[in-house]
Amino acid sequence: IQAGLGVSAAAVASLVTVFSVVYALTAPAAQAVAGHLRRRAAIAGGLTAIAAGCVISAAAPSYTVLICARLLMGLGAAMTGPFLTAAAATLVAPEDRARALATVFAGVTASSVLGVPLASFLAQTLGWRWAWGALALAAVICAVVVWQLLPAANRGSRASIATLTAVLRNRPLAMTVAACGTSVVGMFSTYALIAVWLAEVGRLEASMIPPALFMFGFGGILGNALAARAVAALGARGAALACMCGSLVAMLALPYAAGWPTWAAIALMVFWAGAGMMVMVPVQSLLVALDPERAPLTLALNSSAVYLGMAVGATVAGAVYEAFGPAVLPFGSAALILVAIGMLAVSGRRVVGRG
């Protein structure tokens, strides 16, 4: 994209930020506008918007058009992700909810392990425009599959401003969402520049960085696979706290991993990814358990917090790196994760009623 459109690497990177911010801002609004629709219609519509954005990206004659396409994809994703998690939570019995959410979130985790390398391979072999075209085709196929398989009767209710206000004023719900977002900021405050940290601090050979990142993704898949069992054993809140504590331990250990054998340092990354990715399922399970009727809205707010956390975390990582260098990154992450643990711990255990 940088060569094809004659823009800087920073401009290309901002395409990720634009998508994340649009998603974060519009996911709750989507519940107010389309929360009452049949979920298969909302999801299929969102995927169609993503496909359209990919097609526009493939044909984009300029960077401005590409930015507009990313805006459209962000809107489509806001109609897709929260509706998918809400559907998963309502299609099964309460005791199977954590497993259902883990199954859906496995797609997000797998995309970081398989989707990014696959898109990179397509871009390098066929060109970046064809990579966008392939993503458009994939989105269309997914839209058809969702339309065919998701029950037509599965639908939610439209969220009002009063409902949104009630959720934000409810301490257990608001603190849980805030804790999740803060933990994501903490994770991405290091992960956004993990390749730089591995090279400059960990002294890892360049040839070993891609395998290390792949193992990080493998750790995320492993953590997601164990999430439902963690919820069953510790409860949703206990599992979320355990995951955050695991991430904290990993961040405190990471500065010392520079002197470890390569296999030990990679094992630590697997543990870090497992704990960091696993936290999403217990948090989502907790939000649904706290207030089942308003779950679609709280899940959308949590998705917004996650995407904002990614964008803010990447920004924090860049600022810390420029000011202090890469060695300080894990300590900043540890401080933020500790704040998240405190927020979740004091959020209270009261189950919310309908008020």
Short mmCIF file of C-alpha atoms in Angstrom, two decimals:
data_model
loop_
_atom_site.label_atom_id
_atom_site.label_comp_id
_atom_site.label_asym_id
_atom_site.label_seq_id
_atom_site.Cartn_x
_atom_site.Cartn_y
_atom_site.Cartn_z
CA ILE A 1 0.00 0.00 0.00
CA GLN A 2 2.85 2.35 0.89
CA ALA A 3 4.45 1.91 -2.53
CA GLY A 4 1.22 1.68 -4.49
CA LEU A 5 -0.33 4.88 -3.16
CA GLY A 6 2.85 6.79 -2.37
CA VAL A 7 2.19 7.28 1.35
CA SER A 8 4.28 6.87 4.47
CA ALA A 9 4.40 3.79 6.69
CA ALA A 10 2.75 5.84 9.45
CA ALA A 11 -0.15 6.64 7.12
CA VAL A 12 -0.61 2.95 6.37
CA ALA A 13 -0.51 2.13 10.08
CA SER A 14 -3.21 4.74 10.71
CA LEU A 15 -5.61 2.59 8.68
CA VAL A 16 -5.69 0.25 11.70
CA THR A 17 -6.33 3.14 14.09
CA VAL A 18 -9.16 4.53 11.95
CA PHE A 19 -10.89 1.15 11.90
CA SER A 20 -10.49 0.68 15.67
CA VAL A 21 -11.79 4.13 16.58
CA VAL A 22 -14.81 3.89 14.27
CA TYR A 23 -15.66 0.47 15.66
CA ALA A 24 -15.32 1.66 19.24
CA LEU A 25 -17.51 4.72 18.72
CA THR A 26 -20.26 3.08 16.68
CA ALA A 27 -20.68 -0.37 18.31
CA PRO A 28 -22.92 0.99 21.13
CA ALA A 29 -24.79 3.20 18.66
CA ALA A 30 -25.50 0.15 16.50
CA GLN A 31 -27.40 -1.37 19.42
CA ALA A 32 -29.57 1.76 19.64
CA VAL A 33 -30.25 1.85 15.90
CA ALA A 34 -30.45 -1.84 14.99
CA GLY A 35 -30.57 -3.75 18.26
CA HIS A 36 -34.17 -4.82 17.60
CA LEU A 37 -33.42 -6.42 14.24
CA ARG A 38 -33.06 -10.12 13.66
CA ARG A 39 -29.46 -10.80 14.47
CA ARG A 40 -28.81 -12.74 11.29
CA ALA A 41 -29.94 -9.71 9.29
CA ALA A 42 -27.75 -7.34 11.30
CA ILE A 43 -24.69 -9.60 11.08
CA ALA A 44 -25.16 -10.32 7.39
CA GLY A 45 -25.62 -6.60 6.75
CA GLY A 46 -22.46 -5.79 8.68
CA LEU A 47 -20.48 -8.40 6.77
CA THR A 48 -21.83 -7.01 3.50
CA ALA A 49 -20.61 -3.55 4.50
CA ILE A 50 -17.20 -5.05 5.28
CA ALA A 51 -17.17 -6.74 1.86
CA ALA A 52 -18.08 -3.45 0.18
CA GLY A 53 -15.28 -1.69 2.04
CA CYS A 54 -12.83 -4.36 0.90
CA VAL A 55 -13.94 -3.97 -2.72
CA ILE A 56 -13.51 -0.20 -2.51
CA SER A 57 -10.08 -0.73 -0.94
CA ALA A 58 -9.07 -3.06 -3.76
CA ALA A 59 -9.94 -0.41 -6.33
CA ALA A 60 -8.92 2.65 -4.28
CA PRO A 61 -7.16 5.22 -6.52
CA SER A 62 -5.96 7.27 -3.54
CA TYR A 63 -5.27 7.16 0.16
CA THR A 64 -8.36 9.27 0.86
CA VAL A 65 -10.60 6.67 -0.75
CA LEU A 66 -8.85 3.95 1.23
CA ILE A 67 -9.54 5.81 4.48
CA CYS A 68 -13.21 6.10 3.53
CA ALA A 69 -13.28 2.36 2.84
CA ARG A 70 -11.84 1.69 6.29
CA LEU A 71 -14.57 3.87 7.80
CA LEU A 72 -17.16 1.70 6.07
CA MET A 73 -15.47 -1.48 7.30
CA GLY A 74 -15.41 -0.14 10.85
CA LEU A 75 -19.16 0.52 10.67
CA GLY A 76 -19.74 -2.98 9.31
CA ALA A 77 -17.65 -4.55 12.05
CA ALA A 78 -19.65 -2.63 14.66
CA MET A 79 -22.76 -4.33 13.29
CA THR A 80 -21.06 -7.72 13.31
CA GLY A 81 -18.94 -8.37 16.41
CA PRO A 82 -21.32 -7.38 19.25
CA PHE A 83 -24.29 -9.02 17.52
CA LEU A 84 -22.31 -12.24 17.13
CA THR A 85 -21.39 -12.40 20.82
CA ALA A 86 -24.97 -11.57 21.81
CA ALA A 87 -26.27 -14.35 19.58
CA ALA A 88 -23.79 -16.83 21.05
CA ALA A 89 -24.84 -15.90 24.59
CA THR A 90 -28.55 -16.39 23.84
CA LEU A 91 -28.42 -19.55 21.72
CA VAL A 92 -27.30 -21.79 24.59
CA ALA A 93 -28.22 -22.51 28.18
CA PRO A 94 -26.58 -20.30 30.84
CA GLU A 95 -24.22 -23.09 31.94
CA ASP A 96 -22.90 -23.37 28.35
CA ARG A 97 -22.54 -19.62 27.82
CA ALA A 98 -18.80 -19.42 28.53
CA ARG A 99 -18.10 -22.23 26.06
CA ALA A 100 -20.22 -20.54 23.38
CA LEU A 101 -18.47 -17.20 23.86
CA ALA A 102 -15.10 -18.97 23.77
CA THR A 103 -16.06 -20.57 20.47
CA VAL A 104 -16.96 -17.23 18.91
CA PHE A 105 -13.88 -15.49 20.32
CA ALA A 106 -11.74 -18.30 18.91
CA GLY A 107 -12.34 -16.69 15.52
CA VAL A 108 -10.83 -13.43 16.73
CA THR A 109 -7.84 -15.26 18.15
CA ALA A 110 -7.33 -17.40 15.07
CA SER A 111 -7.44 -14.32 12.84
CA SER A 112 -4.35 -12.94 14.58
CA VAL A 113 -2.50 -16.22 13.99
CA LEU A 114 -3.75 -17.20 10.53
CA GLY A 115 -5.41 -14.14 9.02
CA VAL A 116 -2.47 -11.73 9.26
CA PRO A 117 0.13 -14.11 7.73
CA LEU A 118 -2.37 -15.18 5.05
CA ALA A 119 -3.18 -11.60 4.08
CA SER A 120 0.53 -10.79 4.04
CA PHE A 121 1.19 -13.80 1.80
CA LEU A 122 -1.57 -12.78 -0.62
CA ALA A 123 -0.30 -9.21 -0.73
CA GLN A 124 3.25 -10.32 -1.46
CA THR A 125 2.34 -12.90 -4.09
CA LEU A 126 -0.69 -11.35 -5.84
CA GLY A 127 -0.53 -7.73 -4.70
CA TRP A 128 -2.30 -5.83 -1.94
CA ARG A 129 -5.36 -5.09 -4.06
CA TRP A 130 -5.99 -8.79 -4.63
CA ALA A 131 -5.62 -9.36 -0.88
CA TRP A 132 -8.51 -6.94 -0.30
CA GLY A 133 -10.48 -8.76 -2.98
CA ALA A 134 -9.96 -12.09 -1.22
CA LEU A 135 -11.17 -10.57 2.05
CA ALA A 136 -14.28 -9.26 0.29
CA LEU A 137 -15.06 -12.74 -0.99
CA ALA A 138 -14.55 -14.21 2.48
CA ALA A 139 -16.93 -11.64 4.00
CA VAL A 140 -19.63 -12.45 1.45
CA ILE A 141 -19.30 -16.19 2.12
CA CYS A 142 -19.57 -15.59 5.87
CA ALA A 143 -22.66 -13.43 5.37
CA VAL A 144 -24.38 -16.23 3.44
CA VAL A 145 -23.41 -18.83 6.04
CA VAL A 146 -24.68 -16.70 8.93
CA TRP A 147 -27.96 -16.02 7.11
CA GLN A 148 -28.48 -19.72 6.51
CA LEU A 149 -27.48 -21.06 9.92
CA LEU A 150 -28.50 -18.47 12.51
CA PRO A 151 -32.16 -18.91 13.59
CA ALA A 152 -34.43 -16.22 12.21
CA ALA A 153 -36.15 -15.81 15.56
CA ASN A 154 -32.93 -14.80 17.33
CA ARG A 155 -33.21 -11.07 17.95
CA GLY A 156 -32.64 -8.52 20.69
CA SER A 157 -34.15 -5.18 21.59
CA ARG A 158 -33.26 -1.64 20.68
CA ALA A 159 -31.12 0.09 23.30
CA SER A 160 -32.29 3.54 24.32
CA ILE A 161 -30.26 6.45 25.65
CA ALA A 162 -31.84 5.75 29.03
CA THR A 163 -30.61 2.16 28.90
CA LEU A 164 -27.11 3.27 27.95
CA THR A 165 -27.10 5.78 30.79
CA ALA A 166 -28.30 3.12 33.23
CA VAL A 167 -25.52 0.76 32.17
CA LEU A 168 -22.84 3.43 32.47
CA ARG A 169 -24.13 4.45 35.91
CA ASN A 170 -24.20 0.86 37.13
CA ARG A 171 -20.97 0.27 39.02
CA PRO A 172 -20.47 -3.49 38.44
CA LEU A 173 -21.13 -3.21 34.72
CA ALA A 174 -19.19 0.00 34.12
CA MET A 175 -16.22 -1.08 36.23
CA THR A 176 -16.03 -4.46 34.52
CA VAL A 177 -15.99 -2.84 31.07
CA ALA A 178 -13.42 -0.27 32.22
CA ALA A 179 -11.23 -2.99 33.75
CA CYS A 180 -11.28 -4.98 30.51
CA GLY A 181 -10.39 -1.93 28.44
CA THR A 182 -7.57 -0.99 30.82
CA SER A 183 -6.13 -4.49 30.69
CA VAL A 184 -6.12 -4.32 26.87
CA VAL A 185 -4.31 -0.96 27.04
CA GLY A 186 -1.76 -2.63 29.30
CA MET A 187 -1.29 -5.59 26.98
CA PHE A 188 -0.91 -3.51 23.81
CA SER A 189 1.40 -1.01 25.50
CA THR A 190 4.03 -3.71 25.04
CA TYR A 191 2.59 -5.99 22.34
CA ALA A 192 2.30 -3.15 19.81
CA LEU A 193 6.13 -2.98 19.77
CA ILE A 194 6.94 -6.53 20.83
CA ALA A 195 8.98 -7.17 17.68
CA VAL A 196 11.10 -4.11 18.50
CA TRP A 197 11.48 -5.26 22.11
CA LEU A 198 12.54 -8.75 21.03
CA ALA A 199 15.17 -7.32 18.69
CA GLU A 200 16.55 -4.45 20.78
CA VAL A 201 16.15 -5.75 24.33
CA GLY A 202 15.76 -9.50 23.95
CA ARG A 203 18.58 -9.60 21.38
CA LEU A 204 16.60 -12.17 19.44
CA GLU A 205 17.88 -12.91 15.96
CA ALA A 206 15.72 -11.52 13.19
CA SER A 207 15.01 -15.02 11.90
CA MET A 208 13.54 -16.01 15.28
CA ILE A 209 11.10 -13.10 15.61
CA PRO A 210 8.39 -14.50 13.26
CA PRO A 211 8.38 -17.91 15.05
CA ALA A 212 8.19 -16.09 18.39
CA LEU A 213 5.17 -14.08 17.20
CA PHE A 214 3.56 -17.25 15.86
CA MET A 215 4.02 -18.91 19.25
CA PHE A 216 2.43 -15.84 20.85
CA GLY A 217 -0.59 -16.44 18.65
CA PHE A 218 -0.56 -20.11 19.57
CA GLY A 219 -0.62 -19.10 23.23
CA GLY A 220 -3.69 -16.97 22.55
CA ILE A 221 -5.49 -19.90 20.94
CA LEU A 222 -4.53 -22.15 23.86
CA GLY A 223 -5.76 -19.62 26.40
CA ASN A 224 -9.04 -19.20 24.57
CA ALA A 225 -9.50 -23.00 24.49
CA LEU A 226 -9.06 -23.15 28.27
CA ALA A 227 -11.26 -20.13 29.04
CA ALA A 228 -14.54 -22.01 29.49
CA ARG A 229 -12.89 -24.45 31.91
CA ALA A 230 -11.44 -21.54 33.87
CA VAL A 231 -14.90 -19.97 34.19
CA ALA A 232 -16.37 -23.30 35.33
CA ALA A 233 -13.66 -23.74 37.95
CA LEU A 234 -13.25 -20.18 39.26
CA GLY A 235 -16.42 -18.38 38.21
CA ALA A 236 -16.43 -15.56 35.67
CA ARG A 237 -14.99 -12.89 37.98
CA GLY A 238 -12.41 -15.22 39.51
CA ALA A 239 -11.26 -16.42 36.09
CA ALA A 240 -10.95 -12.84 34.80
CA LEU A 241 -8.89 -11.83 37.84
CA ALA A 242 -6.69 -14.91 37.47
CA CYS A 243 -6.04 -14.06 33.80
CA MET A 244 -5.14 -10.47 34.62
CA CYS A 245 -2.82 -11.63 37.40
CA GLY A 246 -1.18 -14.00 34.92
CA SER A 247 -0.62 -11.10 32.51
CA LEU A 248 0.85 -9.05 35.37
CA VAL A 249 3.30 -11.84 36.23
CA ALA A 250 4.30 -12.13 32.58
CA MET A 251 4.98 -8.39 32.31
CA LEU A 252 7.06 -8.37 35.49
CA ALA A 253 9.07 -11.35 34.23
CA LEU A 254 9.55 -10.11 30.67
CA PRO A 255 12.41 -7.66 31.45
CA TYR A 256 14.43 -10.56 32.86
CA ALA A 257 13.69 -12.81 29.89
CA ALA A 258 16.36 -11.01 27.86
CA GLY A 259 18.96 -13.23 29.53
CA TRP A 260 16.99 -16.45 29.28
CA PRO A 261 17.44 -19.20 26.71
CA THR A 262 15.35 -18.57 23.59
CA TRP A 263 12.96 -21.41 24.35
CA ALA A 264 12.28 -20.05 27.85
CA ALA A 265 11.60 -16.54 26.57
CA ILE A 266 9.19 -17.89 23.95
CA ALA A 267 7.48 -20.02 26.63
CA LEU A 268 6.92 -16.82 28.62
CA MET A 269 5.33 -15.21 25.55
CA VAL A 270 3.01 -18.20 25.18
CA PHE A 271 1.99 -17.83 28.83
CA TRP A 272 1.48 -14.08 28.42
CA ALA A 273 -0.66 -14.52 25.32
CA GLY A 274 -2.69 -17.28 26.96
CA ALA A 275 -3.51 -15.15 29.99
CA GLY A 276 -4.12 -11.99 27.94
CA MET A 277 -6.44 -13.62 25.40
CA MET A 278 -8.23 -15.82 27.93
CA VAL A 279 -9.54 -12.84 29.88
CA MET A 280 -12.07 -11.89 27.20
CA VAL A 281 -14.33 -14.90 27.71
CA PRO A 282 -14.75 -14.60 31.51
CA VAL A 283 -15.31 -10.84 31.19
CA GLN A 284 -18.03 -11.37 28.60
CA SER A 285 -19.58 -14.15 30.71
CA LEU A 286 -19.55 -11.85 33.73
CA LEU A 287 -21.26 -9.03 31.85
CA VAL A 288 -24.01 -11.34 30.62
CA ALA A 289 -24.51 -12.79 34.11
CA LEU A 290 -24.68 -9.34 35.71
CA ASP A 291 -27.51 -8.19 33.47
CA PRO A 292 -28.81 -10.71 30.89
CA GLU A 293 -31.48 -8.40 29.45
CA ARG A 294 -29.02 -5.63 28.63
CA ALA A 295 -26.24 -8.02 27.59
CA PRO A 296 -26.19 -6.93 23.90
CA LEU A 297 -25.48 -3.34 24.92
CA THR A 298 -22.89 -4.20 27.57
CA LEU A 299 -21.13 -6.59 25.16
CA ALA A 300 -21.06 -3.80 22.56
CA LEU A 301 -19.62 -1.39 25.12
CA ASN A 302 -17.03 -3.99 26.06
CA SER A 303 -16.09 -4.44 22.40
CA SER A 304 -15.68 -0.67 22.18
CA ALA A 305 -13.45 -0.72 25.24
CA VAL A 306 -11.32 -3.47 23.72
CA TYR A 307 -10.79 -1.65 20.41
CA LEU A 308 -10.15 1.66 22.13
CA GLY A 309 -7.72 -0.19 24.39
CA MET A 310 -5.83 -1.45 21.35
CA ALA A 311 -5.59 2.03 19.84
CA VAL A 312 -4.65 3.71 23.13
CA GLY A 313 -2.19 0.93 24.00
CA ALA A 314 -0.40 1.31 20.67
CA THR A 315 -0.23 5.08 21.22
CA VAL A 316 1.15 4.61 24.75
CA ALA A 317 3.72 2.13 23.44
CA GLY A 318 4.96 4.62 20.86
CA ALA A 319 5.16 7.46 23.38
CA VAL A 320 7.00 5.36 25.98
CA TYR A 321 9.37 4.01 23.35
CA GLU A 322 10.25 7.49 22.09
CA ALA A 323 10.75 8.87 25.61
CA PHE A 324 12.44 5.97 27.44
CA GLY A 325 13.24 3.22 24.96
CA PRO A 326 11.86 -0.32 24.65
CA ALA A 327 13.21 -1.69 27.94
CA VAL A 328 10.58 0.27 29.93
CA LEU A 329 7.57 -1.02 27.98
CA PRO A 330 6.76 -4.07 30.19
CA PHE A 331 6.84 -1.95 33.36
CA GLY A 332 4.27 0.46 31.94
CA SER A 333 2.11 -2.49 30.92
CA ALA A 334 2.41 -4.00 34.40
CA ALA A 335 1.25 -0.75 36.01
CA LEU A 336 -1.81 -0.56 33.77
CA ILE A 337 -2.72 -4.22 34.30
CA LEU A 338 -2.42 -3.70 38.06
CA VAL A 339 -4.93 -0.84 37.78
CA ALA A 340 -7.26 -3.14 35.82
CA ILE A 341 -7.02 -5.81 38.52
CA GLY A 342 -7.91 -3.27 41.18
CA MET A 343 -10.89 -2.00 39.18
CA LEU A 344 -12.29 -5.48 38.66
CA ALA A 345 -11.67 -6.50 42.26
CA VAL A 346 -13.66 -3.57 43.65
CA SER A 347 -16.39 -3.64 41.01
CA GLY A 348 -18.68 -5.59 43.34
CA ARG A 349 -20.45 -8.90 43.04
CA ARG A 350 -24.03 -7.70 43.02
CA VAL A 351 -26.16 -9.04 40.15
CA VAL A 352 -28.02 -6.22 38.44
CA GLY A 353 -31.77 -6.18 38.23
CA ARG A 354 -33.91 -4.62 35.56
CA GLY A 355 -33.79 -1.12 36.89
#
